[in-house]
Short mmCIF file of C-alpha atoms (C1' of nucleotides) in Angstrom, two decimals:
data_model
loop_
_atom_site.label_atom_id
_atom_site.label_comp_id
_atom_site.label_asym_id
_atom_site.label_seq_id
_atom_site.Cartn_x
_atom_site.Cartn_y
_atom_site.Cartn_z
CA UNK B 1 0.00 0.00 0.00
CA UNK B 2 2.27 2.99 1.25
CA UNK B 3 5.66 2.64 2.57
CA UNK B 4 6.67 0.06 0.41
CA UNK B 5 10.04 -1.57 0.74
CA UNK B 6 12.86 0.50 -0.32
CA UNK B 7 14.27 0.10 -4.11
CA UNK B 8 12.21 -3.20 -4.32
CA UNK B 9 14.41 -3.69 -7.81
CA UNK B 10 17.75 -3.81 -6.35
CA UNK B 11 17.58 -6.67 -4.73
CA UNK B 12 21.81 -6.83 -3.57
CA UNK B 13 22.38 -3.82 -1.12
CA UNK B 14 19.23 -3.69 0.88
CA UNK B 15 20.79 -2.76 4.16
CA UNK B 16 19.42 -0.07 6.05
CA UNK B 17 15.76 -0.26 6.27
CA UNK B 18 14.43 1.46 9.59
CA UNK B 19 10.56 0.62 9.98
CA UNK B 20 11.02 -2.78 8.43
CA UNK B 21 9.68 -3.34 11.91
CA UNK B 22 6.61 -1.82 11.50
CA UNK B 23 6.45 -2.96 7.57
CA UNK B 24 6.51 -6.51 8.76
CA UNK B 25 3.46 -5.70 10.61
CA UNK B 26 1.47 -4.79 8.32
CA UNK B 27 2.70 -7.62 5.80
CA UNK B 28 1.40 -9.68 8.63
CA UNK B 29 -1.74 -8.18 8.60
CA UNK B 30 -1.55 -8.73 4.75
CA UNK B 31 -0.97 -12.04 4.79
CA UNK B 32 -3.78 -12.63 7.10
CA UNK B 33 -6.23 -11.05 5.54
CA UNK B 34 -4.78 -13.48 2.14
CA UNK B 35 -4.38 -16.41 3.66
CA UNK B 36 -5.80 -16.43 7.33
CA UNK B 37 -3.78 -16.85 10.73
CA UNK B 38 -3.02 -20.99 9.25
CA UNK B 39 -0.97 -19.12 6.24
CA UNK B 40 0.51 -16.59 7.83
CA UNK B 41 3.96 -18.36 8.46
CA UNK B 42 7.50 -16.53 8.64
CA UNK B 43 8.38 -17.60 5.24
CA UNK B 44 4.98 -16.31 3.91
CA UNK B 45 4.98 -12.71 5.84
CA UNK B 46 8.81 -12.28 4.72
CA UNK B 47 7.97 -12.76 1.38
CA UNK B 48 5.18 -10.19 1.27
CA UNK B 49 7.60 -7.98 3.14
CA UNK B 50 10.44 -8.69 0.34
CA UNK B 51 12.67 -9.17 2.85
CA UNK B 52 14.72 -12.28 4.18
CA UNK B 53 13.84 -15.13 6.24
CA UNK B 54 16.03 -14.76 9.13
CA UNK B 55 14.98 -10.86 9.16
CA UNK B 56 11.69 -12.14 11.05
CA UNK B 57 13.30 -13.91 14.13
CA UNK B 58 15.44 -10.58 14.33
CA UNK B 59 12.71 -8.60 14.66
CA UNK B 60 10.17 -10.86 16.78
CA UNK B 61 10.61 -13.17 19.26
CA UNK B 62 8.27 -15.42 17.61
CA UNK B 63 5.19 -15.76 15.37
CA UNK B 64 3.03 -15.41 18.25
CA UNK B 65 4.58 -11.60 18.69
CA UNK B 66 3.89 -11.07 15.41
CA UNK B 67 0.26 -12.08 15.50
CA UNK B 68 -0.23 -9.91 18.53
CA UNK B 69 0.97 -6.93 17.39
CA UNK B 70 -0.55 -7.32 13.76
CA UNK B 71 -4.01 -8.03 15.79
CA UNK B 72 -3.71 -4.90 18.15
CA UNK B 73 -2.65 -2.56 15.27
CA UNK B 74 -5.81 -4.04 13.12
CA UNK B 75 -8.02 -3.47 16.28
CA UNK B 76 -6.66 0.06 17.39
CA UNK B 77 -7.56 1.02 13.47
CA UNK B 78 -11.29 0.15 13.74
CA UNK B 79 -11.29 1.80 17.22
CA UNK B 80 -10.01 4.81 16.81
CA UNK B 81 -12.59 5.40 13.57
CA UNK B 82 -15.33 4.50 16.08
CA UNK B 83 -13.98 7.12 18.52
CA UNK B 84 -13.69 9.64 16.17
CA UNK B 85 -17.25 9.36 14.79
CA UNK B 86 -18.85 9.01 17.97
CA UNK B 87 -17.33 11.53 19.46
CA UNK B 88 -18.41 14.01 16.86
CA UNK B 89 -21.69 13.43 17.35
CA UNK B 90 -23.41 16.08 19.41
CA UNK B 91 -26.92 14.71 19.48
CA UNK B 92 -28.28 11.26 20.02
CA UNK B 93 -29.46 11.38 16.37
CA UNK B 94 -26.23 12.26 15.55
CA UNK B 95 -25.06 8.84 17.50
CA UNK B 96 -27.74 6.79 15.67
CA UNK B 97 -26.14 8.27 12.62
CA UNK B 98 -22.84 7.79 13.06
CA UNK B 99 -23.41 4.45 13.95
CA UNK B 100 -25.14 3.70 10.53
CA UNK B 101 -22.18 5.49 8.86
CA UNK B 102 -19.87 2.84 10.81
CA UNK B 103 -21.58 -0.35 10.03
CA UNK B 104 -22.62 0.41 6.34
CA UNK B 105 -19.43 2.51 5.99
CA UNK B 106 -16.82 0.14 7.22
CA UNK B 107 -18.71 -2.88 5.75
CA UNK B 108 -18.71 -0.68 2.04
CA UNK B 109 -15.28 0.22 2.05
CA UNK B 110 -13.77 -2.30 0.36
CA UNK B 111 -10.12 -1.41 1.02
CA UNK B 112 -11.46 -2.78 5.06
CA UNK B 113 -10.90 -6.57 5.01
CA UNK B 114 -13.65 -7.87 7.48
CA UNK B 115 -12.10 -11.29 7.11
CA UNK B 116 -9.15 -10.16 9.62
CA UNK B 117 -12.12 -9.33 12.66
CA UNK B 118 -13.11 -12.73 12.10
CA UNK B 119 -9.36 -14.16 12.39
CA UNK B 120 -9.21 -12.50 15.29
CA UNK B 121 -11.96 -13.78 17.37
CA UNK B 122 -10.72 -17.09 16.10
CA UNK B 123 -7.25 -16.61 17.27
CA UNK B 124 -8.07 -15.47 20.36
CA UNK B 125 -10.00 -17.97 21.03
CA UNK B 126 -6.47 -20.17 22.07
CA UNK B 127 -3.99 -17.52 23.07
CA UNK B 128 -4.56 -14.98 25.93
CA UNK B 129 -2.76 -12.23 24.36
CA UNK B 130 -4.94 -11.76 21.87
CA UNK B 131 -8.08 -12.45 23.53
CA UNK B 132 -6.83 -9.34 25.70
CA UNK B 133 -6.82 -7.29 22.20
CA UNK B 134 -10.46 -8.21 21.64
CA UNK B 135 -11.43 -8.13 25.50
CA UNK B 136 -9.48 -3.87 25.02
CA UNK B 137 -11.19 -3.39 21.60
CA UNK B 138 -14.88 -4.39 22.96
CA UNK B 139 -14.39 -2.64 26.66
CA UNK B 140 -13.26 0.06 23.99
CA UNK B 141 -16.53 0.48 21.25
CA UNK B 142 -18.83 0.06 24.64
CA UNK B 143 -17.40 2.84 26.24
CA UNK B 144 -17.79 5.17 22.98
CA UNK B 145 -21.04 4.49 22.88
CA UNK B 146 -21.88 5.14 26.44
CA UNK B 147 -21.46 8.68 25.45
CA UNK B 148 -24.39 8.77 23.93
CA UNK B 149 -26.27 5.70 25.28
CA UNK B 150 -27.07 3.85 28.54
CA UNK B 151 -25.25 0.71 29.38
CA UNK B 152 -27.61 -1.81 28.46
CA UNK B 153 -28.27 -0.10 24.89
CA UNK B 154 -24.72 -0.02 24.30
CA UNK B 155 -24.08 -3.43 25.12
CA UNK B 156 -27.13 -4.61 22.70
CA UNK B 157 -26.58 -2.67 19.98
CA UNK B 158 -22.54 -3.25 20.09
CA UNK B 159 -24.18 -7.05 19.77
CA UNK B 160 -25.90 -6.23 17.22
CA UNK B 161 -23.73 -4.34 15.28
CA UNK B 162 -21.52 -7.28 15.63
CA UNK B 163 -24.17 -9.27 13.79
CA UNK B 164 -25.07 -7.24 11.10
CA UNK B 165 -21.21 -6.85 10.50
CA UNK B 166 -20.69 -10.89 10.14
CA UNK B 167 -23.94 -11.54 8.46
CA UNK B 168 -22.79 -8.96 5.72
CA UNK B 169 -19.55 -10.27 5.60
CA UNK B 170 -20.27 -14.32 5.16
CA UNK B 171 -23.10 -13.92 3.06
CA UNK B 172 -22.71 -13.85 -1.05
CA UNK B 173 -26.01 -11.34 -0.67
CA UNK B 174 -24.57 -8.79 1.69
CA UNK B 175 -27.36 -6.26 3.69
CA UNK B 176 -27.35 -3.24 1.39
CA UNK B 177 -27.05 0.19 3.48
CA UNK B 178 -30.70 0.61 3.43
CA UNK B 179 -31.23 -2.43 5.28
CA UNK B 180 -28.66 -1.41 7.81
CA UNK B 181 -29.99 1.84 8.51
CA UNK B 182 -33.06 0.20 8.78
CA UNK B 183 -31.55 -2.64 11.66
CA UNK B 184 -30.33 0.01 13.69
CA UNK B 185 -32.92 2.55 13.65
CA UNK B 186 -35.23 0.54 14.59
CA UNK B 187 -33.46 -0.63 17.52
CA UNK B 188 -32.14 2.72 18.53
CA UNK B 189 -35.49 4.84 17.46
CA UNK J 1 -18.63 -38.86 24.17
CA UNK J 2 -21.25 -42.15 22.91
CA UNK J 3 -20.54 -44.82 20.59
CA UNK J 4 -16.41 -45.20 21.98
CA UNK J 5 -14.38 -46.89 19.92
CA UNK J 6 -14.68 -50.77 20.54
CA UNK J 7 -12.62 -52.50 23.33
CA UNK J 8 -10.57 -49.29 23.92
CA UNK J 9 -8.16 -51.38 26.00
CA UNK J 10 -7.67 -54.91 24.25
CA UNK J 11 -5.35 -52.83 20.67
CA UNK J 12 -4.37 -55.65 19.02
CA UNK J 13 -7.72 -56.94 17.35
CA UNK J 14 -9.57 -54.08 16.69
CA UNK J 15 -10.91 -54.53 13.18
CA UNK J 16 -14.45 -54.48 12.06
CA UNK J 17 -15.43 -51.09 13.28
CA UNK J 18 -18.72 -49.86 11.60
CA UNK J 19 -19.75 -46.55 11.97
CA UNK J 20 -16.16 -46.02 12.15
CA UNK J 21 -16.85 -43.38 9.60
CA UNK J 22 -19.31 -41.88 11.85
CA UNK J 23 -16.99 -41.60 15.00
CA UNK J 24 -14.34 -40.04 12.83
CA UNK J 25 -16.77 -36.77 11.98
CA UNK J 26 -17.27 -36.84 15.75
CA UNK J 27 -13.51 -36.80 16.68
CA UNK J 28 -13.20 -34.05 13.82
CA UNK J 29 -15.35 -31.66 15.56
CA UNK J 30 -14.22 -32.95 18.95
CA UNK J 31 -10.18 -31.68 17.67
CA UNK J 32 -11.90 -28.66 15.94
CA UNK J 33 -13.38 -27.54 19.28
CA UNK J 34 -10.13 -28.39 21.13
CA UNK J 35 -7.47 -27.15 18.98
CA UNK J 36 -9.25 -25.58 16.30
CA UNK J 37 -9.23 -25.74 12.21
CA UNK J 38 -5.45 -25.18 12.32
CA UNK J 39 -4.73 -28.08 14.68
CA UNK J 40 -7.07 -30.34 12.79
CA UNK J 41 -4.43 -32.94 11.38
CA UNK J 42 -5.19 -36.31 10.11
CA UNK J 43 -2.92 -37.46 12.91
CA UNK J 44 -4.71 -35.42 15.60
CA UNK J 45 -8.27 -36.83 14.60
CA UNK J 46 -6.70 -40.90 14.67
CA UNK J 47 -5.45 -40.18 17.67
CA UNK J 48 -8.69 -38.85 19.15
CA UNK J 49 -11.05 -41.73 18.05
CA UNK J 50 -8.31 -44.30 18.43
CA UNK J 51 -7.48 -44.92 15.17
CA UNK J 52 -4.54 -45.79 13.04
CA UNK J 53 -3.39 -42.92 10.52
CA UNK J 54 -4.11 -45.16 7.53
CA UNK J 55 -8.01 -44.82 8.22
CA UNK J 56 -8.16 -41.70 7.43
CA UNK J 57 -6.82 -41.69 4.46
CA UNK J 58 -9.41 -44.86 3.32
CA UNK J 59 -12.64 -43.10 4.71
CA UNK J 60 -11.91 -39.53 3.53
CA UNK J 61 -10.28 -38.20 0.02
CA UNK J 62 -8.73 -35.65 2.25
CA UNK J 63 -8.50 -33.32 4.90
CA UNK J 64 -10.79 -30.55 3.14
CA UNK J 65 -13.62 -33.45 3.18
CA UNK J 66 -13.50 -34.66 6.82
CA UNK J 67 -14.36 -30.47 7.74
CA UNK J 68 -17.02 -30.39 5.15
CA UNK J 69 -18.51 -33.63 6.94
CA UNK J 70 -18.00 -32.44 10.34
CA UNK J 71 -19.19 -28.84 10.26
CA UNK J 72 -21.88 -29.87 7.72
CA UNK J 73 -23.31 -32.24 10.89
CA UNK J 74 -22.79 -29.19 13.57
CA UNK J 75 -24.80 -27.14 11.05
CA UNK J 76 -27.09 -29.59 10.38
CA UNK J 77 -27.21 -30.21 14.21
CA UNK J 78 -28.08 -26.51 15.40
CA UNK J 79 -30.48 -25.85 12.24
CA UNK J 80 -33.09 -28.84 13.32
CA UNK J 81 -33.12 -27.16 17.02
CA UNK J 82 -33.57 -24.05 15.46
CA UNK J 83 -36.62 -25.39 12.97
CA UNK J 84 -38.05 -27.38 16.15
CA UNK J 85 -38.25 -25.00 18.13
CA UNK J 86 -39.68 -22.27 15.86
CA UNK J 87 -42.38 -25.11 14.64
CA UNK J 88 -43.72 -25.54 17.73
CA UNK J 89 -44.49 -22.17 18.44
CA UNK J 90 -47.76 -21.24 17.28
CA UNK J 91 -48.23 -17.48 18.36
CA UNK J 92 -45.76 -15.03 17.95
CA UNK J 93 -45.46 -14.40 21.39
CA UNK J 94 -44.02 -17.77 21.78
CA UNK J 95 -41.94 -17.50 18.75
CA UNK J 96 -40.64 -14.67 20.49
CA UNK J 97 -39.99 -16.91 23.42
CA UNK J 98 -38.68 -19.75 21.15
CA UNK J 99 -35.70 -17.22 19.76
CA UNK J 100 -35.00 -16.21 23.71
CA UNK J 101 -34.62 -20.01 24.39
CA UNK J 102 -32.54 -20.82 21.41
CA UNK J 103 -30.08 -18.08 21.98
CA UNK J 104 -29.95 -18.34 26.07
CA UNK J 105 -30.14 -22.19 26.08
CA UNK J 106 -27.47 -22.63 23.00
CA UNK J 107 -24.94 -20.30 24.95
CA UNK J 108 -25.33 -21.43 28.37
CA UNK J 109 -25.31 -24.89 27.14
CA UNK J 110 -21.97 -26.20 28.59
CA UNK J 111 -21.59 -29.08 25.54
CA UNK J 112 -22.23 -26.76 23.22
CA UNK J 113 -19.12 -25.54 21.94
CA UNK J 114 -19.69 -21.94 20.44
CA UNK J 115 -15.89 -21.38 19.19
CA UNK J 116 -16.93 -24.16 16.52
CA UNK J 117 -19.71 -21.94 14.64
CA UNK J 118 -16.76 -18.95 14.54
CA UNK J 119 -14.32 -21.61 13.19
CA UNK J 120 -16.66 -22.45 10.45
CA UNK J 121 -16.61 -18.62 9.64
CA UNK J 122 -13.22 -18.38 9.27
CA UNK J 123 -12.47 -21.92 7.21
CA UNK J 124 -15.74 -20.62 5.07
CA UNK J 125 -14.11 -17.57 4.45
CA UNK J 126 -11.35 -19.39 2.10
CA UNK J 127 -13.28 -22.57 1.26
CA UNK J 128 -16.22 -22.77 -0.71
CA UNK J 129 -17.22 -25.80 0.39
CA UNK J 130 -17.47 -25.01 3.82
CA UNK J 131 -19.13 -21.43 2.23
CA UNK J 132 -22.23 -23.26 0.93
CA UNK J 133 -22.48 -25.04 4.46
CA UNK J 134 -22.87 -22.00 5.68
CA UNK J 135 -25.48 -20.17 3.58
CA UNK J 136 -27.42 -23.49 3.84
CA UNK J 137 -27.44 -22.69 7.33
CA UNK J 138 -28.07 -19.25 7.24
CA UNK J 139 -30.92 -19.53 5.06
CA UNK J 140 -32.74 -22.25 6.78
CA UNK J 141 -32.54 -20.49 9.64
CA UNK J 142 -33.97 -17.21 7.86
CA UNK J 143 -37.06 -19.18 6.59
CA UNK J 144 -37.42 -20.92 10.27
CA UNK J 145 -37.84 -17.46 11.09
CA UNK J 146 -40.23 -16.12 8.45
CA UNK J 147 -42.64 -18.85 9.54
CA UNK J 148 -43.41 -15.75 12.59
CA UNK J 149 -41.81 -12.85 11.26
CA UNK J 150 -41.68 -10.48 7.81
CA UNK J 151 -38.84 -11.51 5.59
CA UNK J 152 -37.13 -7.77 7.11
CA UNK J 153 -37.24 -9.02 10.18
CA UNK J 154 -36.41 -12.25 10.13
CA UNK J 155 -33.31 -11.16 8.43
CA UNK J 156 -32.33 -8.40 11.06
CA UNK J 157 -33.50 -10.96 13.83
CA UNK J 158 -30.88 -13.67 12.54
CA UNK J 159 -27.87 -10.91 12.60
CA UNK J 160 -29.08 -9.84 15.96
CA UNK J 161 -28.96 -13.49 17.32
CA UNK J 162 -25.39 -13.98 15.67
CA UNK J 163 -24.11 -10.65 16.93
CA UNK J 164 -25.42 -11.91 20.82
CA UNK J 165 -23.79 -15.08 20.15
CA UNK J 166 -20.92 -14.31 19.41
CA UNK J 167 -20.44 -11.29 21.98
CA UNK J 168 -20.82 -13.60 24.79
CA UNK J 169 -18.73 -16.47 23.39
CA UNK J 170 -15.75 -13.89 23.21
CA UNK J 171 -16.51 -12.15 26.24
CA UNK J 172 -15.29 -12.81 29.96
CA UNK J 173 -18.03 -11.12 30.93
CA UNK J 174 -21.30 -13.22 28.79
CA UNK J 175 -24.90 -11.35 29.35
CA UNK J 176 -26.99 -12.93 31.09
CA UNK J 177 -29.86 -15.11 30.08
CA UNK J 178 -32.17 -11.93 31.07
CA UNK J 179 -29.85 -9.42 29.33
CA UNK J 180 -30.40 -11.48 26.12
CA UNK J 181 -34.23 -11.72 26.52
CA UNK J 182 -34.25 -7.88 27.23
CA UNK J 183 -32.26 -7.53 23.74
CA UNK J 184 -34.57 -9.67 21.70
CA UNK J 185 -37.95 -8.49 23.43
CA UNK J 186 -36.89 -5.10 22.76
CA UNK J 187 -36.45 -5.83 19.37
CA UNK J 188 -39.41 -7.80 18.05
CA UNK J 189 -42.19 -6.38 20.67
"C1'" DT E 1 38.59 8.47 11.49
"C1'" DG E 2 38.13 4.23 13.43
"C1'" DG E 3 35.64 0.87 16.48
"C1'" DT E 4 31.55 -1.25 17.76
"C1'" DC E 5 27.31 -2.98 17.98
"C1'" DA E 6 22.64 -2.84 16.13
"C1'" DT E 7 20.91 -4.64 12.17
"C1'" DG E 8 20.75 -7.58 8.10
"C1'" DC E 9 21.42 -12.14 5.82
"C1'" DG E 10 21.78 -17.09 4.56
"C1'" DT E 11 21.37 -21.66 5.88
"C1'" DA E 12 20.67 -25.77 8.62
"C1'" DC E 13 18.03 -28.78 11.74
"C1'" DG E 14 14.44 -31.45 13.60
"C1'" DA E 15 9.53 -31.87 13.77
"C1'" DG E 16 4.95 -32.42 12.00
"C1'" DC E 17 2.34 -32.49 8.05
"C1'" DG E 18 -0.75 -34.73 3.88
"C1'" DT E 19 -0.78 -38.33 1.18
"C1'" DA E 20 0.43 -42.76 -1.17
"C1'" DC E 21 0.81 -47.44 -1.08
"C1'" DA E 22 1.77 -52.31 -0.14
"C1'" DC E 23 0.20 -55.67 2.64
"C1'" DA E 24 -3.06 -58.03 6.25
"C1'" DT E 25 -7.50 -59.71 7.54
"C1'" DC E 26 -12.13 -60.77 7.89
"C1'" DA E 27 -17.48 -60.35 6.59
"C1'" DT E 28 -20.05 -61.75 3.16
"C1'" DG E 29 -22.25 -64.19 -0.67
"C1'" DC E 30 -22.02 -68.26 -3.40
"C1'" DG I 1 -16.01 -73.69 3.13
"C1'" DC I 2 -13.91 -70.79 0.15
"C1'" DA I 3 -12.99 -66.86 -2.93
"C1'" DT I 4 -13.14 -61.97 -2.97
"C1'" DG I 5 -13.41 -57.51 -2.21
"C1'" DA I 6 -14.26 -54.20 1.39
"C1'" DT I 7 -11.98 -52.67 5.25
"C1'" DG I 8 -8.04 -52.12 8.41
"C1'" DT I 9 -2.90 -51.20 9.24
"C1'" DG I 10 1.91 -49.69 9.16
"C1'" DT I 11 5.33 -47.10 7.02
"C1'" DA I 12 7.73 -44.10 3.86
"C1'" DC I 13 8.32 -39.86 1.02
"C1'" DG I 14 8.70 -35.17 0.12
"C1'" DC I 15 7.38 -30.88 1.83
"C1'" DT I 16 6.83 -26.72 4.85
"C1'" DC I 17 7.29 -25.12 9.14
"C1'" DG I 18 9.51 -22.43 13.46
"C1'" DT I 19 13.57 -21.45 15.19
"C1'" DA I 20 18.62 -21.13 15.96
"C1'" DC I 21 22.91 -19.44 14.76
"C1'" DG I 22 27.19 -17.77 12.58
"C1'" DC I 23 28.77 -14.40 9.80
"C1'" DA I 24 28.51 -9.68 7.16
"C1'" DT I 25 28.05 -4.79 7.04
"C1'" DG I 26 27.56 -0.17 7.67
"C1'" DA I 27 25.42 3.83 10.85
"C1'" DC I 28 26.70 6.21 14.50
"C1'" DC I 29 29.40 8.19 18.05
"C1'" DA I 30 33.63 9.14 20.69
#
DNA sequence: TGGTCATGCGTACGAGCGTACACATCATGC
DNA sequence: GCATGATGTGTACGCTCGTACGCATGACCA
């Protein structure tokens, strides 16, 4: 995407590359989204990376780091847009808006690849670190929407928005906007 | 759990096993649970029905069809409680109290193991095999639904029950059977 | 300017994997 | 009772994997 790796055509001197760290990330990230959390190996997020095999155990302690961190900056992402759009909102029509523009928006964009929130939950299902990510992210989206709504409401409809999300994103007939808008006004209306 | 593998103890004479077929899906879904899609090996499955590595290889063409067995019975399994209980319901009131059941008994169920649905997700996401399972699923449960609801809301009703599903399988902190009823009676009363 | 250490690179090892395949054995039908 | 084919069993092959490790190099600072 951006930051790509430096002179990817001269493939002899490629010494000096600060933020490979942070490039390896988000070849991670790329992988995952490709091939899932089974296909994200060292060999496979090195290539993506262009850069060497024994680059990765330089850089990480192990694949489990790289998951981790790969998870948390995919989660932080998503979070921070929620933030941002909820805390613009200055009514609670405003909030029911925003919300629409999150679920329809985020599930529309197509650059977003909903596959990855999936591989997460999946993931974390086994190893503790990451279920802390998703245990941070949801403690995270509740507490942006408890600016605008009581507890209970923004439990449900962080549910449901959780639904309508995965429903959209396994099915071959997706929930157009419409339908979205729909979903949560009537729950929030 | 039933139907063990004959004379578990006496390993020297254990040939003609019907339904050995059978008890191979089960120890599929069993490893699935345990150690998810990823640690779903040939090896890992004999080992859990107490079977020699050469089985699997004569009942199954490969790996990709023992998953399309296995999550096409947990599918198959949670979509005939679904239809059940929906048929018996014969006001909407109850259907109402048919969809509280089915979410707050499935989840608190202790056998039930809810990480298996999320794992068929993620393997769906990259296999289409395992993708038609799915939309089988998903629409049978839709029409279950429109036997009491408008197509609309049958739709929005089925991404509501995923999204409450899945919140309290990832959570530390599940909602309660009455939090769920107050989600679903808000929604479709 | 020269030394040093963070960083980059290539390769090797042992383990687990899917799958193939040759051989053993017994239920079944004649 | 016996032939036969369905079923059961053990092992081997080639591959990818995570990780370890020794060596190379050049950025940075004294």
């Amino acid at each position: 995407m951006s930051d790509p790796a430096p002179t990817a055509t001269a493939r002899r001197t490629r010494r000096h590359d600060p933020h490979r760290r942070d490039r390896l990330i988000g070849a991670a990230l790329q992988v995952i989204a490709q091939r899932g959390v089974a296909g994200a190996s060292h060999r496979e997020i090195a290539r993506a990376a262009d850069v060497p095999l024994g680059s990765m155990t330089y850089h990480f302690a192990s694949l489990d780091e790289i998951l981790a961190e790969a998870f948390t900056r995919h989660a932080d992402g998503i979070a921070r847009v929620f933030d941002e759009r909820l805390a613009a909102a200055r009514t609670r029509d405003e909030a029911v808006e925003a919300v629409v523009t999150l679920v329809a928006g985020d599930l529309l964009s197509p650059g977003h690849d909903l596959v990855l929130t999936v591989e997460l939950y999946v993931a974390a299902a086994r190893n503790p670190r990451l279920k802390a990510v998703t245990q941070a992210w949801m403690q995270r989206s509740r507490d942006a929407l408890e600016r605008h709504f009581d507890p209970t409401t923004a439990r449900e409809v962080d549910a449901l928005i959780e639904g309508l999300t995965l429903h959209s994103a396994l099915s071959t007939d997706p929930m157009s906007p419409a339908q979205i808008r729909h979903a949560i006004e009537r729950y929030l209306r």
